[in-house]
Coordinates of C-alpha atoms in Angstrom, one line a residue:
Chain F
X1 CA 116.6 145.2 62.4
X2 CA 120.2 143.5 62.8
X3 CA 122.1 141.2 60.9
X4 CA 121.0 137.6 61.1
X5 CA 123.0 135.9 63.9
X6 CA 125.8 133.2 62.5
X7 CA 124.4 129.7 62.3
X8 CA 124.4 128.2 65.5
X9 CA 124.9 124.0 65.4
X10 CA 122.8 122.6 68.6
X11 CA 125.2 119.8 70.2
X12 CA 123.1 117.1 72.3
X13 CA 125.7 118.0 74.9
X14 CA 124.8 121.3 75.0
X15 CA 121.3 120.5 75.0
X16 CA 122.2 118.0 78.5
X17 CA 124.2 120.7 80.4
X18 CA 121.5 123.4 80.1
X19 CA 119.0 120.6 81.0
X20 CA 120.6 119.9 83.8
X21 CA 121.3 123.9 84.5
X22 CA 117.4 124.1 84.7
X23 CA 116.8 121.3 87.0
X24 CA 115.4 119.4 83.8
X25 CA 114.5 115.6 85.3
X26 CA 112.7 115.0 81.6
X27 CA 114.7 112.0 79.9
X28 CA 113.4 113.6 76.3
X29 CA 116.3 115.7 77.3
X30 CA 119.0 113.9 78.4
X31 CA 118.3 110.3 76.8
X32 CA 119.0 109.5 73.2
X33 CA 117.1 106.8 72.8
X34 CA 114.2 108.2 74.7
X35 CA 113.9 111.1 72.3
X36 CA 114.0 108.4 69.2
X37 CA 111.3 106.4 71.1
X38 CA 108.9 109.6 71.3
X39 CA 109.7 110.6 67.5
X40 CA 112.5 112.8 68.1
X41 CA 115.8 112.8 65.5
X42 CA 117.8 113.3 68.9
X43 CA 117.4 115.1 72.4
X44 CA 114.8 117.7 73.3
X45 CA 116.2 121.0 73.8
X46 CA 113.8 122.6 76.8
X47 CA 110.8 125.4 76.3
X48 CA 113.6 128.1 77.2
X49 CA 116.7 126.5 75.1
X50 CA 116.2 129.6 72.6
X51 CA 117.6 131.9 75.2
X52 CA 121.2 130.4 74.0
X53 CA 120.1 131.7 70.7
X54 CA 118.5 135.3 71.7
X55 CA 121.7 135.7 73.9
X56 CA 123.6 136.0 70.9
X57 CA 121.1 139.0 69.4
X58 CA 121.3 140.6 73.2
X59 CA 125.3 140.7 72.3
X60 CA 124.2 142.6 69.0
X61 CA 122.6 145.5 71.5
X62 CA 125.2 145.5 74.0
X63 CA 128.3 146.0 70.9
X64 CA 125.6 148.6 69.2
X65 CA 127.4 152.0 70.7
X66 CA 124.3 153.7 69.3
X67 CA 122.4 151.5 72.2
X68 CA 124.9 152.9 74.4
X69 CA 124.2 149.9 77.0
X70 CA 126.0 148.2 80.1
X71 CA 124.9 144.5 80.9
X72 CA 125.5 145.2 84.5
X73 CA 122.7 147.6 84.4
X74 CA 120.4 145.7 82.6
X75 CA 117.9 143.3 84.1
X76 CA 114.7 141.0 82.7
X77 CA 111.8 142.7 82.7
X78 CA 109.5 140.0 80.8
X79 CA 110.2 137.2 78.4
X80 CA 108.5 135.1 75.7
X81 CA 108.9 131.7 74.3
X82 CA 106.8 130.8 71.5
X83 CA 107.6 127.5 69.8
X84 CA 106.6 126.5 66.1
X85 CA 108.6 122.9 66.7
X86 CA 110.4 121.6 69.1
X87 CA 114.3 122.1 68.9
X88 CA 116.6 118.8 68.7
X89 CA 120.3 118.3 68.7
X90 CA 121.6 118.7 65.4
X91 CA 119.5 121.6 64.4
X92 CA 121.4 124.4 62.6
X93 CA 119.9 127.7 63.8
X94 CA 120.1 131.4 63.0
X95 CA 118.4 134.2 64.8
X96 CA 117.3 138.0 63.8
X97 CA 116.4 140.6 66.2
X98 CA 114.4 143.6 65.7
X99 CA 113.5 146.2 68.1
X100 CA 109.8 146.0 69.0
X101 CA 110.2 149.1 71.4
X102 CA 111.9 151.6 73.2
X103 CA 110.1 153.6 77.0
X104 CA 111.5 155.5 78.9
X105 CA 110.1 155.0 82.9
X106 CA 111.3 156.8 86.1
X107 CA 114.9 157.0 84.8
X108 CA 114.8 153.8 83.8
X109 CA 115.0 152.3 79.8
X110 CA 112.4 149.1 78.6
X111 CA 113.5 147.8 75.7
X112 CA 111.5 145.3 74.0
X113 CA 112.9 142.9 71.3
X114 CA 112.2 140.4 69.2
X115 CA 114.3 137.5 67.7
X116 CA 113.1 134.9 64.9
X117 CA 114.7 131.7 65.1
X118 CA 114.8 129.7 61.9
X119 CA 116.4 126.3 61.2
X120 CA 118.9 125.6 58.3
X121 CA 116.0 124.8 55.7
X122 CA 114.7 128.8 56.6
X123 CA 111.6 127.4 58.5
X124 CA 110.6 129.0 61.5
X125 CA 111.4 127.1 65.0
X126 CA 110.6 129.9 67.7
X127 CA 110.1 133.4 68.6
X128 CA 111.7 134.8 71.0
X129 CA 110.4 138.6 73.4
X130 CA 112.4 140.3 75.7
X131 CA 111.6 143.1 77.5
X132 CA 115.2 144.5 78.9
X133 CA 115.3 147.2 81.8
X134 CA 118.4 149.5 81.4
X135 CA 118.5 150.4 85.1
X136 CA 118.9 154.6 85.2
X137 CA 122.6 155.7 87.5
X138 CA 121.7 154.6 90.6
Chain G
X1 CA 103.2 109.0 79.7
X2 CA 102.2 112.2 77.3
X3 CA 99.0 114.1 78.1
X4 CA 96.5 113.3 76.0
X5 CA 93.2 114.9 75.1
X6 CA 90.8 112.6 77.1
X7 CA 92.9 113.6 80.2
X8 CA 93.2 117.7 79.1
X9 CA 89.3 117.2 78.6
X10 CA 89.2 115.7 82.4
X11 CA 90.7 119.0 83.8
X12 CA 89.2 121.7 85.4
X13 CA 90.3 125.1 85.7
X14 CA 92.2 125.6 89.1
X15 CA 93.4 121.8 89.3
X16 CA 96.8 122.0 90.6
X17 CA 98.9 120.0 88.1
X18 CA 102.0 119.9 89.5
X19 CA 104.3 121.2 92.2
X20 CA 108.0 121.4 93.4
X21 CA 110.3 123.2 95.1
X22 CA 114.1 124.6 94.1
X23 CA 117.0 125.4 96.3
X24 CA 119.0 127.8 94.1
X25 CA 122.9 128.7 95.4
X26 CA 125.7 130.2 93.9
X27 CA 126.5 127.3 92.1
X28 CA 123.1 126.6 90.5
X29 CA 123.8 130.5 88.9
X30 CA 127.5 129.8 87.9
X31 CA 125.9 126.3 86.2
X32 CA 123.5 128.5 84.4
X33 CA 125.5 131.0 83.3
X34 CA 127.9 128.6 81.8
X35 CA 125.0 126.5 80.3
X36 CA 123.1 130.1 78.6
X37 CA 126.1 132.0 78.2
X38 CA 124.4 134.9 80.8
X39 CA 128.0 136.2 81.9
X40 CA 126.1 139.2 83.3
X41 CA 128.1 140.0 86.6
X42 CA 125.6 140.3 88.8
X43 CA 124.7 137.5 89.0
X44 CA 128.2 136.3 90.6
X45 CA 130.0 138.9 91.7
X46 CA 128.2 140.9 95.0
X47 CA 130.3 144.0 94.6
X48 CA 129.4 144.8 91.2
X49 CA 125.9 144.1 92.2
X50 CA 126.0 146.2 94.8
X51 CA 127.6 149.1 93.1
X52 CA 124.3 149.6 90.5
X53 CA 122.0 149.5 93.0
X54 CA 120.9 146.1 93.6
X55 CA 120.9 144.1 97.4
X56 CA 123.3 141.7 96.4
X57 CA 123.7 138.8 93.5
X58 CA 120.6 137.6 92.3
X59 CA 119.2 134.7 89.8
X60 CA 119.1 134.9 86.4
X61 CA 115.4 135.2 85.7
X62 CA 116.2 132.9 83.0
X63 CA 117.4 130.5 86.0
X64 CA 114.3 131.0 87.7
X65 CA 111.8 130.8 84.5
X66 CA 113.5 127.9 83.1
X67 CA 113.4 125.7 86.6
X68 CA 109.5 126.4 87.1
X69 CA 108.4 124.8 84.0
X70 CA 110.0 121.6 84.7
X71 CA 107.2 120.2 87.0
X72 CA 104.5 121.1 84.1
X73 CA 106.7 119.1 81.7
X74 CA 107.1 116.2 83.9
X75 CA 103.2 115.8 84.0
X76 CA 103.1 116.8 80.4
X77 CA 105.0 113.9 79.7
X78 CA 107.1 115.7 76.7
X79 CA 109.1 119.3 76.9
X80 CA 107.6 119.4 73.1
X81 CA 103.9 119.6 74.2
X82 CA 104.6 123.3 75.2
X83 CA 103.4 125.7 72.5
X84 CA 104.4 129.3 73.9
X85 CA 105.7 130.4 77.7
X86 CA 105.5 133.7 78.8
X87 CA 106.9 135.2 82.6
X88 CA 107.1 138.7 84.1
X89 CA 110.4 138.9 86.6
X90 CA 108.7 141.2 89.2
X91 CA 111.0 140.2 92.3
X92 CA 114.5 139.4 92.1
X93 CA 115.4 136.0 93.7
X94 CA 118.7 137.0 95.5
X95 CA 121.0 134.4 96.6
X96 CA 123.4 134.7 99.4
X97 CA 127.2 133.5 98.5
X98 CA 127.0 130.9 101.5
X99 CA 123.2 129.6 101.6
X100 CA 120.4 129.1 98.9
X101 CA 117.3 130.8 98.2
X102 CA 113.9 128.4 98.0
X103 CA 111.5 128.6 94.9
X104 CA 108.6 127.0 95.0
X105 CA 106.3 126.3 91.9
X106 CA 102.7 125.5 91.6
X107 CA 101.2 125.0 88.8
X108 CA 97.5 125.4 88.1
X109 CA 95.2 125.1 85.2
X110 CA 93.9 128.4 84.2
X111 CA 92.3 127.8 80.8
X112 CA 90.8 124.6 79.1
X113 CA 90.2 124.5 75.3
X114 CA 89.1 120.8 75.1
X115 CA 87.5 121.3 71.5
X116 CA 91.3 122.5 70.4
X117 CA 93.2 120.0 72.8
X118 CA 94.7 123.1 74.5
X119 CA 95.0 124.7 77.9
X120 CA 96.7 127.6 79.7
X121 CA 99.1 126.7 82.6
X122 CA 99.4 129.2 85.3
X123 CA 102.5 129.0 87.3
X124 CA 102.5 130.5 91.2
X125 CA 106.5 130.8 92.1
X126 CA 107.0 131.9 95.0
X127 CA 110.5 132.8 97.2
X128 CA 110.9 133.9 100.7
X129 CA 107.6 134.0 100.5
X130 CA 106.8 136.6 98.0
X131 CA 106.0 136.0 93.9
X132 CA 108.7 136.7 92.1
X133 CA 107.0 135.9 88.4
X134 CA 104.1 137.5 87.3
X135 CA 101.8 136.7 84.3
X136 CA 103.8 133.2 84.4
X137 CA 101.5 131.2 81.8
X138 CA 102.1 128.2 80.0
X139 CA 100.3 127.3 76.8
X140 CA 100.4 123.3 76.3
X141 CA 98.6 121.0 73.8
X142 CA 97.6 117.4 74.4
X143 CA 98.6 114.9 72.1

């Protein structure tokens, strides 16, 4: 298991410009008063938001020299987004990754981890898998 | 509008839901890198690519995995009303520096749980023809 990621302040503007990095037409995710309308605090972060969060715990594997990875050799294998609550802008949220599993395949590495992200109360707002492929020398 | 149980009841499995199609270029994967903080090189720089093994630049399976569940959310109504998303990347979507590469989503039911005001999304993406996500499901409830 690695350290708990520092807390990570979710800015509605942040929460826009991946939006619109995803081709998000939703106004829950762009529109303020929209969100408030449906019973959100502020804007709706989408399904995959918590990637901004498990990037920070893939960093965690790449600086581990024990890992002994290279990003430009790694590539998504699978990946997993389940949600306890939406996130929303405002949200203060931390995230801690432990290794699920390690295979070795044809030269190849699949390393599968999982990251808990919890809010700034400790409850739990999403788990994140990844499956990583550490591509072999090609 | 929001889904709502009387309309998850009305579904059946195989009803296509929803349906779109996404030109991705080499801006759309400098936008995303930016917006997840994915600097991984190969998906802007061809050479690097290249040089471990790969055609050329591809998407961020991120990219591609957080586009095709935007036409289940605008029928869903609500980004919220999905509980858990799950994708294999089995192709690379590779994107040439001066054109775009076409994904197409459809998005099927695959599982009705009208009792629990649930159902299982199951999301065909498709580019130059071929799948490029496996096991793409999305679990949604109805409010």
């Amino acid at each position: 298991m690695y350290a708990k990621t520092p807390s990570y302040l979710v800015g509605r503007e942040k929460i826009r410009e991946f939006s619109r990095a995803v081709f998000s037409t939703s106004p829950l995710n762009f529109d303020v008063e929209a969100a408030r309308a449906a019973g959100y605090a502020d804007v709706v972060a989408p399904p995959t938001f918590a990637i901004v969060l498990q990037q920070f715990t893939l960093q965690q594997l790449l600086d581990d020299d024990d890992a002994g990875i290279e990003l430009s050799h790694v590539v998504h294998g699978q990946q997993q987004f389940t949600s306890a609550r939406p996130i929303v802008a405002g949200d203060e949220l931390t995230a801690v990754q432990t290794i699920a599993s390690v295979k070795s395949l044809g030269g190849n590495s699949m390393i599968t981890s999982q990251s808990v992200i919890e809010d700034a109360a400790g409850a739990h707002v999403a788990t994140t898998t990844s499956t990583l492929v550490v591509r072999g020398d090609a | 509008m929001t889904l709502t149980k009387q309309a998850l009841e009305a579904l059946n499995v195989g009803d296509v839901v929803a349906e779109r199609e996404f030109s991705f270029t080499r801006d759309s994967l400098v936008r995303y890198a930016g917006a997840s903080g994915d600097f991984n090189t190969i998906h802007y720089r061809d050479d690097i690519a290249v040089s471990v093994g790969l055609d050329g630049v591809l998407a961020h399976g991120m990219l591609t995995m957080g586009a095709a569940v935007q036409p289940v959310i605008d029928w869903l109504g609500d980004p919220a009303l999905v509980d858990d998303y799950q994708v294999r990347f089995t192709r690379p979507v590779f994107v040439p520096a001066d054109g775009e590469a076409v994904v197409s989503v459809a998005a099927k039911v695959g599982q009705v749980d009208a009792e629990a005001g649930t159902a299982r999304i199951d999301l065909l993406v498709t580019a130059a023809e071929t799948t490029v996500l496996g096991k793409a499901q999305v679990r949604v409830h109805a409010v």
